[in-house]
XYZ file of C-alpha atoms in Angstrom:
744
model
C 140.293 -78.002 -25.757
C 140.810 -76.942 -29.361
C 143.001 -78.398 -32.050
C 143.119 -76.440 -35.345
C 141.131 -73.423 -36.627
C 140.116 -72.834 -40.222
C 137.852 -70.476 -42.163
C 135.320 -71.098 -44.911
C 133.156 -68.962 -47.216
C 129.821 -69.723 -48.801
C 128.946 -66.707 -51.005
C 125.351 -66.083 -51.954
C 126.260 -66.079 -55.652
C 129.109 -66.596 -58.110
C 132.355 -64.900 -57.152
C 132.705 -62.705 -60.336
C 129.168 -61.382 -60.021
C 129.637 -60.765 -56.307
C 132.899 -58.800 -56.925
C 131.290 -56.621 -59.607
C 128.316 -55.870 -57.391
C 130.592 -55.008 -54.457
C 132.706 -52.695 -56.583
C 129.626 -50.941 -57.917
C 128.256 -50.363 -54.397
C 131.590 -48.920 -53.172
C 131.947 -46.626 -56.202
C 128.421 -45.273 -55.865
C 128.902 -44.678 -52.158
C 132.183 -42.724 -52.676
C 130.713 -40.807 -55.621
C 127.782 -39.658 -53.438
C 130.176 -38.124 -50.928
C 132.912 -36.896 -53.344
C 131.454 -33.403 -54.048
C 131.124 -32.621 -50.370
C 134.533 -33.772 -49.126
C 136.030 -30.265 -49.623
C 135.128 -27.075 -47.899
C 133.791 -26.329 -44.399
C 133.030 -29.465 -42.360
C 134.970 -31.744 -44.686
C 136.524 -33.623 -41.792
C 133.119 -34.821 -40.466
C 132.098 -35.674 -43.980
C 135.123 -38.082 -44.158
C 134.009 -39.603 -40.879
C 130.469 -40.137 -42.174
C 131.861 -41.643 -45.400
C 134.026 -44.019 -43.400
C 131.046 -45.157 -41.359
C 129.038 -45.712 -44.550
C 131.874 -47.690 -46.161
C 132.289 -49.855 -43.077
C 128.555 -50.691 -43.159
C 128.887 -51.486 -46.867
C 131.848 -53.744 -46.143
C 129.810 -55.575 -43.492
C 127.088 -56.127 -46.089
C 129.644 -57.425 -48.556
C 131.085 -59.686 -45.828
C 127.613 -61.036 -45.046
C 127.215 -61.794 -48.750
C 130.322 -63.991 -48.528
C 128.804 -65.827 -45.476
C 132.126 -66.557 -43.736
C 132.485 -69.222 -41.000
C 135.222 -70.234 -38.590
C 135.723 -74.062 -38.175
C 137.117 -74.999 -34.765
C 138.206 -78.645 -33.949
C 136.918 -79.248 -30.404
C 137.774 -82.302 -28.235
C 134.705 -84.069 -26.833
C 133.976 -87.030 -24.551
C 131.983 -90.002 -25.842
C 130.534 -93.087 -24.114
C 132.357 -96.270 -25.117
C 132.316 -99.920 -24.107
C 134.668 -102.855 -24.122
C 132.544 -105.845 -25.148
C 133.583 -109.239 -23.792
C 132.089 -112.389 -25.325
C 132.767 -115.752 -23.688
C 131.931 -119.071 -25.341
C 129.409 -121.123 -23.301
C 129.120 -124.166 -25.585
C 129.837 -127.646 -24.240
C 133.162 -127.935 -26.068
C 134.471 -125.424 -23.507
C 134.151 -128.165 -20.880
C 137.010 -130.115 -22.431
C 139.989 -130.325 -20.100
C 142.810 -129.890 -22.604
C 144.422 -126.757 -21.177
C 148.085 -126.929 -20.159
C 147.054 -126.431 -16.531
C 144.810 -129.490 -16.693
C 141.742 -127.290 -16.272
C 138.844 -127.013 -18.671
C 138.688 -124.370 -21.357
C 135.741 -122.855 -19.486
C 137.640 -122.514 -16.217
C 140.614 -120.833 -17.895
C 138.372 -118.536 -19.959
C 136.456 -117.337 -16.884
C 139.677 -116.755 -14.996
C 141.042 -114.717 -17.903
C 137.786 -112.773 -18.220
C 137.785 -111.833 -14.543
C 141.355 -110.479 -14.735
C 140.616 -108.588 -17.955
C 137.550 -106.850 -16.529
C 139.531 -105.645 -13.505
C 142.282 -104.344 -15.803
C 139.783 -102.332 -17.892
C 138.300 -100.703 -14.801
C 141.755 -99.549 -13.708
C 142.738 -98.259 -17.155
C 139.719 -95.975 -17.472
C 136.689 -95.973 -15.162
C 134.704 -94.230 -17.918
C 134.969 -97.283 -20.134
C 131.854 -99.420 -19.741
C 132.401 -103.175 -19.530
C 129.792 -105.258 -21.313
C 129.939 -109.067 -20.957
C 127.982 -111.667 -22.915
C 127.884 -115.432 -23.187
C 127.206 -117.110 -26.483
C 126.532 -120.548 -27.898
C 123.463 -120.843 -30.125
C 122.268 -117.465 -28.791
C 123.766 -114.366 -27.166
C 122.927 -114.041 -23.459
C 123.774 -111.302 -20.967
C 124.528 -112.774 -17.501
C 122.399 -111.646 -14.595
C 124.072 -108.971 -12.437
C 123.500 -110.962 -9.225
C 124.923 -114.196 -10.601
C 127.616 -115.265 -8.141
C 129.229 -118.092 -10.089
C 128.977 -118.665 -13.835
C 126.861 -121.699 -14.678
C 128.649 -124.402 -16.621
C 128.192 -124.350 -20.410
C 125.230 -126.233 -21.841
C 125.187 -124.946 -25.428
C 125.115 -127.747 -28.003
C 126.373 -125.621 -30.895
C 128.476 -122.505 -31.476
C 127.091 -119.662 -33.608
C 130.077 -117.335 -33.318
C 129.343 -115.143 -36.350
C 125.714 -114.646 -35.365
C 126.737 -113.710 -31.821
C 129.270 -111.114 -33.062
C 126.659 -109.374 -35.200
C 124.082 -109.420 -32.395
C 126.555 -107.954 -29.871
C 127.474 -105.099 -32.242
C 123.781 -104.453 -32.909
C 123.048 -104.149 -29.187
C 125.899 -101.671 -28.786
C 124.550 -99.531 -31.617
C 121.102 -99.506 -30.011
C 122.620 -98.348 -26.705
C 124.427 -95.409 -28.452
C 127.746 -96.574 -27.050
C 130.697 -97.125 -29.298
C 132.357 -100.541 -29.065
C 135.962 -99.641 -28.329
C 137.008 -103.285 -28.535
C 135.205 -106.605 -28.948
C 137.125 -109.262 -27.024
C 136.139 -112.887 -27.743
C 137.205 -115.712 -25.420
C 136.483 -119.029 -27.152
C 137.879 -122.171 -28.740
C 136.501 -120.734 -32.031
C 135.003 -124.094 -33.058
C 132.048 -122.421 -34.775
C 129.648 -124.948 -36.300
C 126.426 -123.091 -37.137
C 124.966 -119.691 -37.946
C 126.618 -116.823 -39.843
C 130.158 -117.450 -41.057
C 132.469 -115.760 -38.511
C 134.579 -114.268 -41.333
C 131.481 -112.591 -42.786
C 130.744 -111.166 -39.333
C 134.388 -110.006 -39.066
C 134.081 -107.991 -42.285
C 130.989 -106.310 -40.844
C 132.956 -105.432 -37.697
C 135.644 -103.906 -39.939
C 133.035 -101.749 -41.716
C 131.704 -100.604 -38.343
C 135.288 -99.870 -37.180
C 135.071 -102.346 -34.300
C 138.466 -104.034 -33.720
C 138.112 -107.632 -32.501
C 140.605 -109.114 -30.050
C 140.554 -112.924 -30.111
C 141.672 -115.006 -27.129
C 141.850 -118.712 -27.955
C 141.498 -121.679 -25.612
C 141.927 -125.396 -26.191
C 144.085 -127.607 -28.346
C 143.966 -127.894 -32.112
C 144.820 -131.591 -31.696
C 141.721 -132.461 -29.664
C 140.000 -134.076 -32.656
C 141.630 -136.860 -34.586
C 144.411 -137.241 -32.056
C 142.086 -137.600 -29.078
C 140.351 -140.633 -27.576
C 136.596 -140.853 -27.455
C 133.776 -143.404 -27.159
C 130.346 -142.418 -28.447
C 127.121 -144.436 -28.508
C 125.546 -143.290 -31.767
C 122.308 -145.232 -32.295
C 119.712 -147.188 -30.359
C 116.936 -149.394 -31.762
C 114.264 -150.933 -29.551
C 110.612 -151.848 -29.908
C 108.885 -149.509 -30.368
C 106.369 -151.782 -28.595
C 106.635 -154.976 -26.588
C 104.159 -156.907 -24.476
C 104.545 -157.465 -20.765
C 106.586 -160.600 -20.061
C 107.796 -160.746 -23.659
C 111.434 -160.343 -24.579
C 112.619 -156.973 -25.871
C 115.827 -156.872 -27.882
C 117.824 -153.642 -27.915
C 120.449 -152.882 -30.556
C 122.628 -149.926 -31.390
C 126.002 -148.806 -32.649
C 129.018 -147.040 -31.197
C 132.210 -145.422 -32.394
C 135.490 -145.599 -30.507
C 138.438 -143.401 -31.452
C 141.769 -144.332 -29.942
C 140.693 -147.689 -28.460
C 141.470 -150.092 -31.311
C 141.793 -153.703 -30.178
C 140.162 -153.089 -26.793
C 137.025 -154.695 -25.344
C 134.241 -152.269 -24.381
C 131.460 -153.265 -21.987
C 128.023 -152.016 -23.074
C 125.245 -151.996 -20.471
C 121.485 -151.812 -20.912
C 119.591 -149.776 -18.317
C 115.840 -149.521 -17.848
C 114.089 -146.580 -16.237
C 113.556 -147.093 -12.529
C 116.365 -149.623 -12.086
C 119.752 -148.563 -10.756
C 121.665 -151.573 -12.058
C 121.940 -152.762 -15.670
C 119.438 -155.378 -16.856
C 121.797 -156.768 -19.512
C 125.430 -156.497 -20.600
C 127.437 -157.291 -23.700
C 131.005 -156.778 -24.861
C 132.149 -155.168 -28.113
C 135.660 -155.443 -29.501
C 136.957 -152.385 -31.344
C 138.551 -153.475 -34.644
C 141.390 -151.622 -36.329
C 140.278 -148.835 -38.655
C 136.526 -149.218 -38.036
C 134.428 -146.065 -37.725
C 131.512 -147.764 -35.976
C 130.612 -151.119 -34.427
C 127.172 -152.709 -33.976
C 125.784 -153.401 -30.508
C 123.678 -156.557 -30.165
C 122.901 -159.342 -27.715
C 121.062 -157.122 -25.224
C 117.547 -158.032 -24.105
C 115.221 -157.897 -21.123
C 111.659 -158.918 -20.250
C 109.485 -156.032 -18.970
C 107.229 -156.858 -16.054
C 104.931 -153.827 -16.001
C 103.050 -151.951 -18.751
C 103.643 -148.349 -19.794
C 106.269 -146.283 -21.574
C 109.772 -147.080 -20.301
C 113.053 -145.401 -21.112
C 115.877 -147.730 -22.131
C 119.489 -146.580 -22.239
C 122.659 -147.974 -23.778
C 125.701 -146.921 -21.788
C 129.474 -147.407 -21.949
C 131.433 -146.535 -18.819
C 134.018 -143.718 -19.289
C 137.565 -144.909 -20.021
C 140.931 -143.431 -19.125
C 142.085 -140.770 -21.552
C 138.605 -140.108 -22.916
C 138.246 -136.437 -23.778
C 134.424 -136.346 -23.845
C 132.182 -138.567 -21.670
C 128.742 -137.009 -22.182
C 128.244 -138.970 -25.421
C 128.810 -142.359 -23.769
C 125.095 -143.097 -23.544
C 121.930 -142.827 -25.611
C 118.267 -143.364 -24.713
C 114.861 -143.938 -26.249
C 111.366 -144.966 -25.151
C 109.605 -148.307 -25.557
C 105.889 -148.884 -25.040
C 105.213 -151.960 -22.907
C 101.701 -153.165 -23.687
C 99.561 -154.704 -20.980
C 97.578 -156.637 -23.595
C 100.535 -158.859 -24.283
C 99.577 -162.288 -23.030
C 101.811 -165.332 -22.645
C 100.226 -168.715 -23.222
C 101.741 -172.113 -22.381
C 100.323 -174.997 -24.461
C 101.304 -178.429 -23.086
C 100.387 -181.261 -25.455
C 100.585 -184.956 -24.697
C 102.510 -187.405 -26.895
C 99.519 -188.174 -29.088
C 100.051 -185.087 -31.233
C 96.899 -184.132 -33.127
C 96.072 -181.675 -35.867
C 94.457 -179.588 -33.149
C 97.845 -178.730 -31.628
C 99.144 -177.341 -34.903
C 96.008 -175.430 -35.969
C 95.299 -174.048 -32.519
C 98.887 -172.805 -32.132
C 98.686 -171.179 -35.550
C 95.367 -169.429 -34.816
C 96.507 -168.064 -31.482
C 99.742 -166.724 -32.920
C 97.899 -164.650 -35.558
C 96.916 -162.285 -32.740
C 99.508 -159.551 -32.153
C 98.367 -159.432 -28.524
C 99.260 -163.022 -27.682
C 102.475 -165.002 -27.638
C 102.208 -168.773 -27.241
C 104.883 -171.282 -26.266
C 103.953 -174.823 -27.252
C 105.618 -178.037 -26.090
C 104.921 -181.724 -26.652
C 105.454 -183.749 -23.456
C 106.402 -187.273 -24.516
C 107.158 -189.080 -21.244
C 105.510 -189.266 -17.826
C 107.180 -187.589 -14.864
C 109.624 -189.608 -12.781
C 109.498 -188.761 -9.103
C 109.711 -184.998 -8.768
C 111.040 -184.466 -12.311
C 109.119 -183.994 -15.537
C 109.948 -182.639 -18.969
C 108.520 -179.318 -17.789
C 110.510 -177.164 -15.363
C 108.788 -176.111 -12.130
C 109.526 -172.446 -13.005
C 106.956 -172.732 -15.825
C 104.234 -172.612 -13.165
C 105.556 -169.705 -11.083
C 102.960 -166.952 -10.521
C 103.049 -164.455 -13.375
C 105.120 -166.621 -15.718
C 102.166 -167.324 -18.033
C 98.696 -165.839 -18.290
C 96.970 -168.938 -19.671
C 97.738 -172.667 -19.640
C 96.285 -175.053 -22.238
C 96.392 -178.783 -21.512
C 95.780 -180.915 -24.605
C 95.243 -184.710 -24.458
C 97.858 -185.246 -21.739
C 97.566 -187.573 -18.735
C 98.029 -186.180 -15.237
C 101.156 -188.216 -14.549
C 103.100 -186.295 -17.212
C 103.392 -183.521 -14.608
C 104.558 -183.895 -11.011
C 102.276 -183.545 -7.993
C 104.087 -180.332 -7.129
C 103.327 -178.952 -10.566
C 99.653 -179.923 -10.223
C 99.522 -177.944 -7.003
C 101.431 -174.937 -8.425
C 99.107 -174.756 -11.443
C 95.969 -175.054 -9.294
C 97.200 -172.303 -6.950
C 98.084 -170.007 -9.887
C 94.540 -170.335 -11.244
C 92.857 -169.962 -7.856
C 94.824 -166.783 -7.105
C 93.940 -165.260 -10.484
C 97.485 -165.039 -11.850
C 96.624 -167.540 -14.635
C 93.702 -169.129 -16.434
C 93.318 -172.794 -17.488
C 91.566 -174.639 -20.303
C 91.664 -178.423 -20.680
C 90.905 -179.832 -24.140
C 89.212 -183.105 -24.874
C 91.169 -186.248 -25.633
C 91.588 -189.875 -24.617
C 94.012 -188.814 -21.858
C 92.127 -185.727 -20.701
C 89.806 -185.175 -17.735
C 88.729 -188.349 -15.872
C 90.370 -190.941 -18.179
C 93.663 -189.093 -17.830
C 93.629 -189.301 -14.044
C 93.053 -185.567 -13.484
C 90.258 -186.237 -10.997
C 92.870 -187.315 -8.459
C 94.881 -184.056 -8.714
C 94.490 -180.535 -7.293
C 93.156 -179.440 -10.703
C 89.952 -181.346 -9.929
C 89.133 -178.525 -7.535
C 89.300 -175.774 -10.160
C 87.831 -177.337 -13.330
C 84.039 -176.880 -13.843
C 83.115 -180.606 -14.043
C 83.304 -183.670 -11.867
C 85.887 -186.125 -13.283
C 85.841 -189.914 -13.045
C 88.159 -192.491 -14.669
C 85.321 -194.119 -16.636
C 83.897 -190.970 -18.200
C 85.371 -191.804 -21.626
C 84.499 -190.373 -25.049
C 81.800 -190.786 -27.630
C 82.314 -190.605 -31.406
C 78.966 -191.062 -33.210
C 78.859 -191.701 -36.973
C 79.041 -188.360 -38.786
C 80.594 -186.693 -35.743
C 79.118 -184.096 -33.430
C 78.475 -180.426 -33.905
C 79.098 -177.722 -31.340
C 75.827 -176.043 -30.416
C 76.010 -172.831 -28.328
C 73.489 -172.620 -25.530
C 70.977 -169.775 -25.439
C 72.954 -168.107 -22.655
C 76.253 -168.895 -24.383
C 75.353 -166.825 -27.451
C 75.191 -163.770 -25.191
C 78.562 -164.479 -23.608
C 81.786 -162.821 -24.725
C 83.442 -166.187 -25.416
C 81.022 -167.193 -28.188
C 80.305 -163.789 -29.755
C 81.980 -164.510 -33.080
C 79.481 -162.345 -34.997
C 78.210 -158.795 -34.656
C 74.993 -160.003 -32.958
C 73.711 -163.171 -31.246
C 71.744 -164.116 -34.373
C 74.776 -163.725 -36.626
C 76.912 -165.676 -34.135
C 74.337 -168.510 -34.162
C 74.517 -168.658 -37.969
C 78.307 -168.793 -37.927
C 78.364 -171.583 -35.349
C 75.734 -173.535 -37.273
C 77.807 -173.302 -40.439
C 80.890 -174.987 -38.960
C 81.735 -178.582 -39.911
C 81.111 -181.338 -37.315
C 83.812 -182.601 -34.972
C 84.968 -186.240 -34.756
C 83.905 -186.725 -31.167
C 83.873 -185.352 -27.632
C 84.601 -186.247 -24.035
C 81.782 -187.334 -21.784
C 81.805 -185.153 -18.672
C 80.640 -185.837 -15.175
C 78.095 -183.538 -13.527
C 78.829 -179.776 -13.720
C 79.974 -178.195 -10.471
C 77.993 -175.577 -8.661
C 78.691 -172.231 -10.266
C 79.684 -173.737 -13.622
C 78.014 -172.447 -16.784
C 77.294 -174.597 -19.823
C 78.046 -172.489 -22.905
C 77.814 -175.249 -25.508
C 76.594 -178.789 -25.982
C 76.799 -181.585 -28.529
C 74.207 -181.872 -31.264
C 71.623 -184.631 -31.464
C 68.502 -185.722 -29.597
C 70.396 -186.191 -26.331
C 72.828 -183.263 -26.136
C 75.641 -183.407 -23.612
C 77.758 -180.534 -22.250
C 80.782 -179.813 -24.440
C 81.998 -176.442 -23.102
C 81.746 -175.313 -19.492
C 83.247 -172.348 -17.642
C 83.735 -171.563 -13.973
C 85.191 -168.805 -11.878
C 87.109 -170.382 -9.026
C 88.688 -168.174 -6.414
C 90.102 -165.223 -8.364
C 90.760 -167.272 -11.483
C 88.888 -168.806 -14.383
C 88.860 -172.257 -15.968
C 87.269 -173.881 -19.023
C 86.536 -177.504 -19.815
C 86.212 -178.071 -23.557
C 85.535 -181.683 -24.518
C 86.613 -181.817 -28.162
C 89.124 -180.525 -30.677
C 88.548 -177.659 -33.121
C 91.038 -178.136 -35.939
C 88.398 -179.026 -38.549
C 86.944 -175.524 -38.230
C 90.248 -173.969 -39.304
C 90.258 -175.886 -42.608
C 87.428 -173.883 -44.194
C 87.487 -170.196 -45.160
C 84.497 -169.219 -43.027
C 85.489 -171.531 -40.198
C 89.043 -170.189 -40.093
C 87.855 -166.715 -39.045
C 85.543 -168.167 -36.400
C 88.350 -170.428 -35.141
C 90.747 -167.493 -34.742
C 88.241 -165.196 -33.055
C 86.976 -167.923 -30.750
C 90.432 -168.839 -29.492
C 91.488 -165.223 -29.153
C 88.434 -164.584 -26.970
C 89.136 -167.719 -24.927
C 92.618 -166.456 -24.104
C 91.378 -162.957 -23.240
C 88.523 -164.244 -21.084
C 90.792 -166.561 -19.124
C 93.145 -163.559 -18.585
C 90.323 -161.251 -17.432
C 90.837 -159.158 -20.598
C 87.393 -159.528 -22.142
C 86.715 -155.797 -21.714
C 89.316 -155.125 -24.345
C 86.389 -154.928 -26.739
C 85.006 -151.674 -25.223
C 85.599 -148.221 -26.669
C 89.309 -147.768 -27.185
C 91.449 -144.705 -27.858
C 94.907 -145.261 -29.253
C 97.698 -142.721 -29.684
C 100.729 -143.414 -31.837
C 103.721 -141.172 -32.624
C 106.153 -141.451 -35.509
C 109.311 -141.176 -33.410
C 110.461 -141.741 -29.843
C 113.595 -139.605 -30.240
C 113.387 -136.122 -31.757
C 116.228 -133.665 -32.093
C 115.497 -130.041 -31.201
C 113.682 -128.502 -34.154
C 112.141 -131.722 -35.447
C 108.400 -132.365 -35.375
C 106.689 -135.308 -33.724
C 103.716 -136.472 -35.775
C 100.865 -138.083 -33.848
C 97.884 -140.192 -34.897
C 94.784 -140.779 -32.757
C 92.229 -143.497 -33.460
C 89.022 -144.304 -31.613
C 87.073 -147.530 -32.036
C 83.934 -148.924 -30.430
C 83.294 -152.555 -29.495
C 82.468 -153.389 -33.109
C 85.671 -151.841 -34.393
C 83.852 -148.859 -35.880
C 85.347 -145.330 -35.628
C 84.107 -143.165 -32.782
C 82.326 -140.186 -34.340
C 80.661 -138.573 -31.318
C 83.716 -137.742 -29.210
C 85.982 -134.722 -28.762
C 89.730 -135.252 -28.401
C 91.819 -133.093 -26.061
C 95.553 -133.415 -26.599
C 98.428 -131.859 -24.692
C 102.222 -132.146 -24.502
C 104.209 -131.551 -21.336
C 107.893 -131.691 -20.463
C 108.448 -134.033 -17.548
C 110.177 -132.646 -14.491
C 109.545 -130.974 -11.130
C 107.549 -128.118 -12.715
C 105.933 -129.505 -15.871
C 104.317 -127.037 -18.243
C 101.808 -128.298 -20.803
C 100.702 -126.936 -24.145
C 97.813 -128.071 -26.352
C 98.133 -129.758 -29.735
C 95.541 -129.115 -32.420
C 94.194 -132.205 -34.211
C 92.603 -132.467 -37.636
C 90.713 -135.331 -39.271
C 92.055 -137.482 -42.059
C 89.687 -140.297 -42.885
C 88.952 -142.330 -39.754
C 91.994 -140.909 -37.942
C 92.952 -137.693 -36.218
C 96.338 -136.180 -36.953
C 98.513 -133.625 -35.214
C 102.065 -132.316 -35.096
C 104.215 -131.064 -32.237
C 107.357 -129.034 -33.064
C 110.043 -130.028 -30.558
C 111.567 -126.588 -30.087
C 111.736 -126.635 -26.299
C 114.500 -127.676 -23.956
C 115.940 -131.180 -24.351
C 114.423 -133.744 -21.985
C 111.603 -136.259 -21.584
C 108.164 -135.320 -22.900
C 104.713 -136.877 -22.686
C 101.752 -136.561 -25.073
C 98.310 -137.290 -23.626
C 95.038 -137.560 -25.548
C 91.638 -137.763 -23.825
C 88.400 -138.618 -25.655
C 85.246 -137.086 -24.188
C 81.597 -137.683 -24.970
C 79.216 -135.044 -23.605
C 81.965 -133.845 -21.304
C 82.637 -137.311 -19.860
C 85.873 -139.168 -20.511
C 85.409 -142.361 -22.537
C 89.039 -143.225 -23.132
C 92.579 -141.912 -23.082
C 96.086 -142.831 -24.123
C 99.561 -141.367 -23.822
C 103.039 -141.708 -25.258
C 106.452 -140.491 -24.123
C 109.312 -139.325 -26.288
C 112.747 -137.841 -25.829
C 113.952 -134.500 -27.206
C 117.700 -134.270 -27.654
C 120.120 -131.696 -28.990
C 122.451 -132.701 -31.805
C 125.801 -132.378 -30.070
C 127.832 -130.804 -32.854
C 130.264 -129.548 -30.267
C 131.569 -133.032 -29.575
C 131.728 -134.234 -33.179
C 134.883 -132.171 -33.602
C 136.207 -130.870 -30.277
C 139.353 -129.285 -31.789
C 139.984 -125.594 -31.132
C 140.216 -123.489 -34.323
C 142.900 -120.962 -33.423
C 143.584 -120.161 -37.079
C 140.029 -118.794 -37.352
C 140.709 -116.620 -34.310
C 143.754 -115.130 -36.050
C 141.821 -114.444 -39.265
C 139.038 -112.615 -37.411
C 141.582 -110.401 -35.651
C 143.433 -109.562 -38.877
C 140.272 -108.642 -40.807
C 139.066 -106.263 -38.089
C 142.508 -104.677 -37.393
C 142.406 -106.296 -33.977
C 144.883 -108.721 -32.504
C 145.026 -112.414 -31.549
C 146.250 -112.400 -27.946
C 147.227 -115.429 -25.800
C 145.181 -115.655 -22.584
C 148.173 -114.907 -20.365
C 148.943 -111.704 -22.350
C 145.436 -110.221 -22.385
C 145.776 -108.071 -19.240
C 149.070 -106.606 -20.451
C 147.540 -105.882 -23.839
C 144.574 -104.045 -22.274
C 146.829 -101.942 -20.030
C 148.755 -100.787 -23.078
C 145.693 -99.540 -24.940
C 145.322 -95.791 -25.575
C 141.930 -95.545 -23.964
C 141.552 -91.886 -24.912
C 141.322 -92.938 -28.540
C 137.927 -94.447 -27.708
C 136.526 -92.133 -25.018
C 137.680 -88.817 -26.637
C 137.335 -87.438 -30.150
C 137.716 -84.100 -32.013
C 134.573 -82.777 -33.578
C 134.526 -79.807 -36.073
C 132.296 -76.966 -34.842
C 131.190 -74.224 -37.255
C 130.895 -70.623 -35.981
C 129.144 -68.301 -38.500
C 130.678 -64.823 -38.449
C 127.776 -63.154 -40.289
C 124.818 -64.952 -38.786
C 124.758 -63.626 -35.201
C 123.531 -60.719 -33.068
C 126.906 -58.918 -32.605
C 127.344 -58.709 -36.388
C 123.842 -57.260 -36.837
C 124.272 -54.796 -33.972
C 127.593 -53.526 -35.400
C 125.990 -52.996 -38.788
C 123.086 -51.116 -37.174
C 125.437 -49.000 -35.043
C 127.485 -47.880 -38.109
C 124.421 -46.795 -40.030
C 122.963 -45.051 -36.968
C 126.187 -43.093 -36.301
C 126.437 -42.085 -39.973
C 122.802 -40.852 -39.958
C 123.369 -38.933 -36.677
C 126.353 -37.013 -38.160
C 124.404 -36.109 -41.206
C 121.483 -34.918 -39.074
C 123.655 -32.893 -36.735
C 125.381 -31.072 -39.534
C 122.239 -30.465 -41.510
C 123.208 -32.763 -44.402
C 119.848 -34.321 -44.514
């Protein structure tokens, strides 16, 4: 089909020069024939002249290079591009029908696609979803998956959709966007709209949601969580946080603490929402972990009526529960000595040990003492210290419970010397007589020689973990020899079979002062003196601390804690997508020196049914190894593992878990921005259409304006075979006449 015809000329030279040349050629041609146009045969001479002039005119016409421009209608491929918002704000149920924005948008999209197919089957329908990226749904997808996008990059998605259309050589007849238009990242949508205008792509905006879903809505959000980051087994962990509550002023909110692996909360607290407060602190939540390892802890507030968003009602982090955390119970009799204070202080300098001390001032009465029976339950404490306390300050039941705890290996026991310890304290008549390493008799007593007594390690004792206070046996012997003497010591009965004497008193007739025994699955120590005088000198203070730390670890079966150790630490337990998790690896041998002959292999994997791991490169910085992991994967729980190998054999490993989360910008302001939708439509010469009017709007479109267009086609009159053949025919006919009549 044609619409409009026009002509154009493109002469080979300037018009005046071309006219003069044409006139000269015509005049010369007529002049050549003028003398012969009269007389016999004049009629054929006029015919020959006419043929020559026609050929000349064709030459002159070719010099003008005329063309005929014809407007021809052509078909073109075109698409209607649908873009539907798949960010989490589309899950808000603030539509008039009570449905979510997502449900209404999908329903509208389905009707619109059917309408386009009926309007013009030649129009291609292209559908995309967008949030932080633009995604084309799979053709075989039966039901649209619910939105999971944590941010809306509307402008970026518009530009990407137009770019894909250009690459496919299909014109975008219309770009139809179904969204709440709450764009919160990426290219400014108005900048993208101006680009659509330049590309002549009208944008139809279809808005969903309420513009009053922000300040006028009700929402509870747990914003922060603080815990640990480390805690020892059986020690108390306090968890704090903060929450915001919009629309619940004056109400009481129950906050629950959950621990990974437990279906019910381990602690609860109540927070009152004051008038006009943006956030409230969460405190008073604690629990005591029973097993070591990384555990996820979660603060949660149950959803309330009228709450627009419920996915932000909880927040989680990880806490490392250390197995090295030991609980010690120190029970001291009423004759409080300096030893109680100094020993407590030395033990508490260790970050691995927590000690609870108590002075028992009165004997037990019947089945009641100043100590609760629960103090002796299996697993309650790792080590018990009994200092200068008579047996009758505890009940017979408690004697039996303590003896059973030691025999079964759930606790260790050390009894210190004193006037009310061992035999003089009546302990030989209790169940503890069966587990201590010495025989006990009421008349054993004490001895306090002038100048005191010194503690002398035995030859075998210097090679035992308990007395290794130096880097070698010789150095340990020097340190022990340099300690000040003690005031006195208990006199023990005969050692039991299996007992080991690690130290004796000084003097010509040494007596056992420190004995150990392994009884059943547990361990016990009898130490016949006090040690507080050691802690009063600079050199002795270090020996005192190390000695007591090693006593606690040996009684708890933790003496191997001095072997090669590999430790992994990370700078954060919660990382938002895009942040980096910095890790530090340290390796130490039994002497505390850095491991220099090992290779570290480190990997990160996302926990789940099909975990995929990726390596992390480490580099040295002093005595440490450093690395960095960019958390750019999917939100979820992750685990970093480091393995130290020497000659291909593992010598130690450690791991740490952390949580990757997506900043939920969608829920910070859930209001629909319908004014932005209107601006985009106006800039692009499109239209802002209510969802219920979209099908009607599409049916009223002039689809031919997008699938048909008129294209100018140039037809050159002079540059073709018919023109050349006509010119040749005229000259040939003119030559034939001249030949026939003998004019040549």
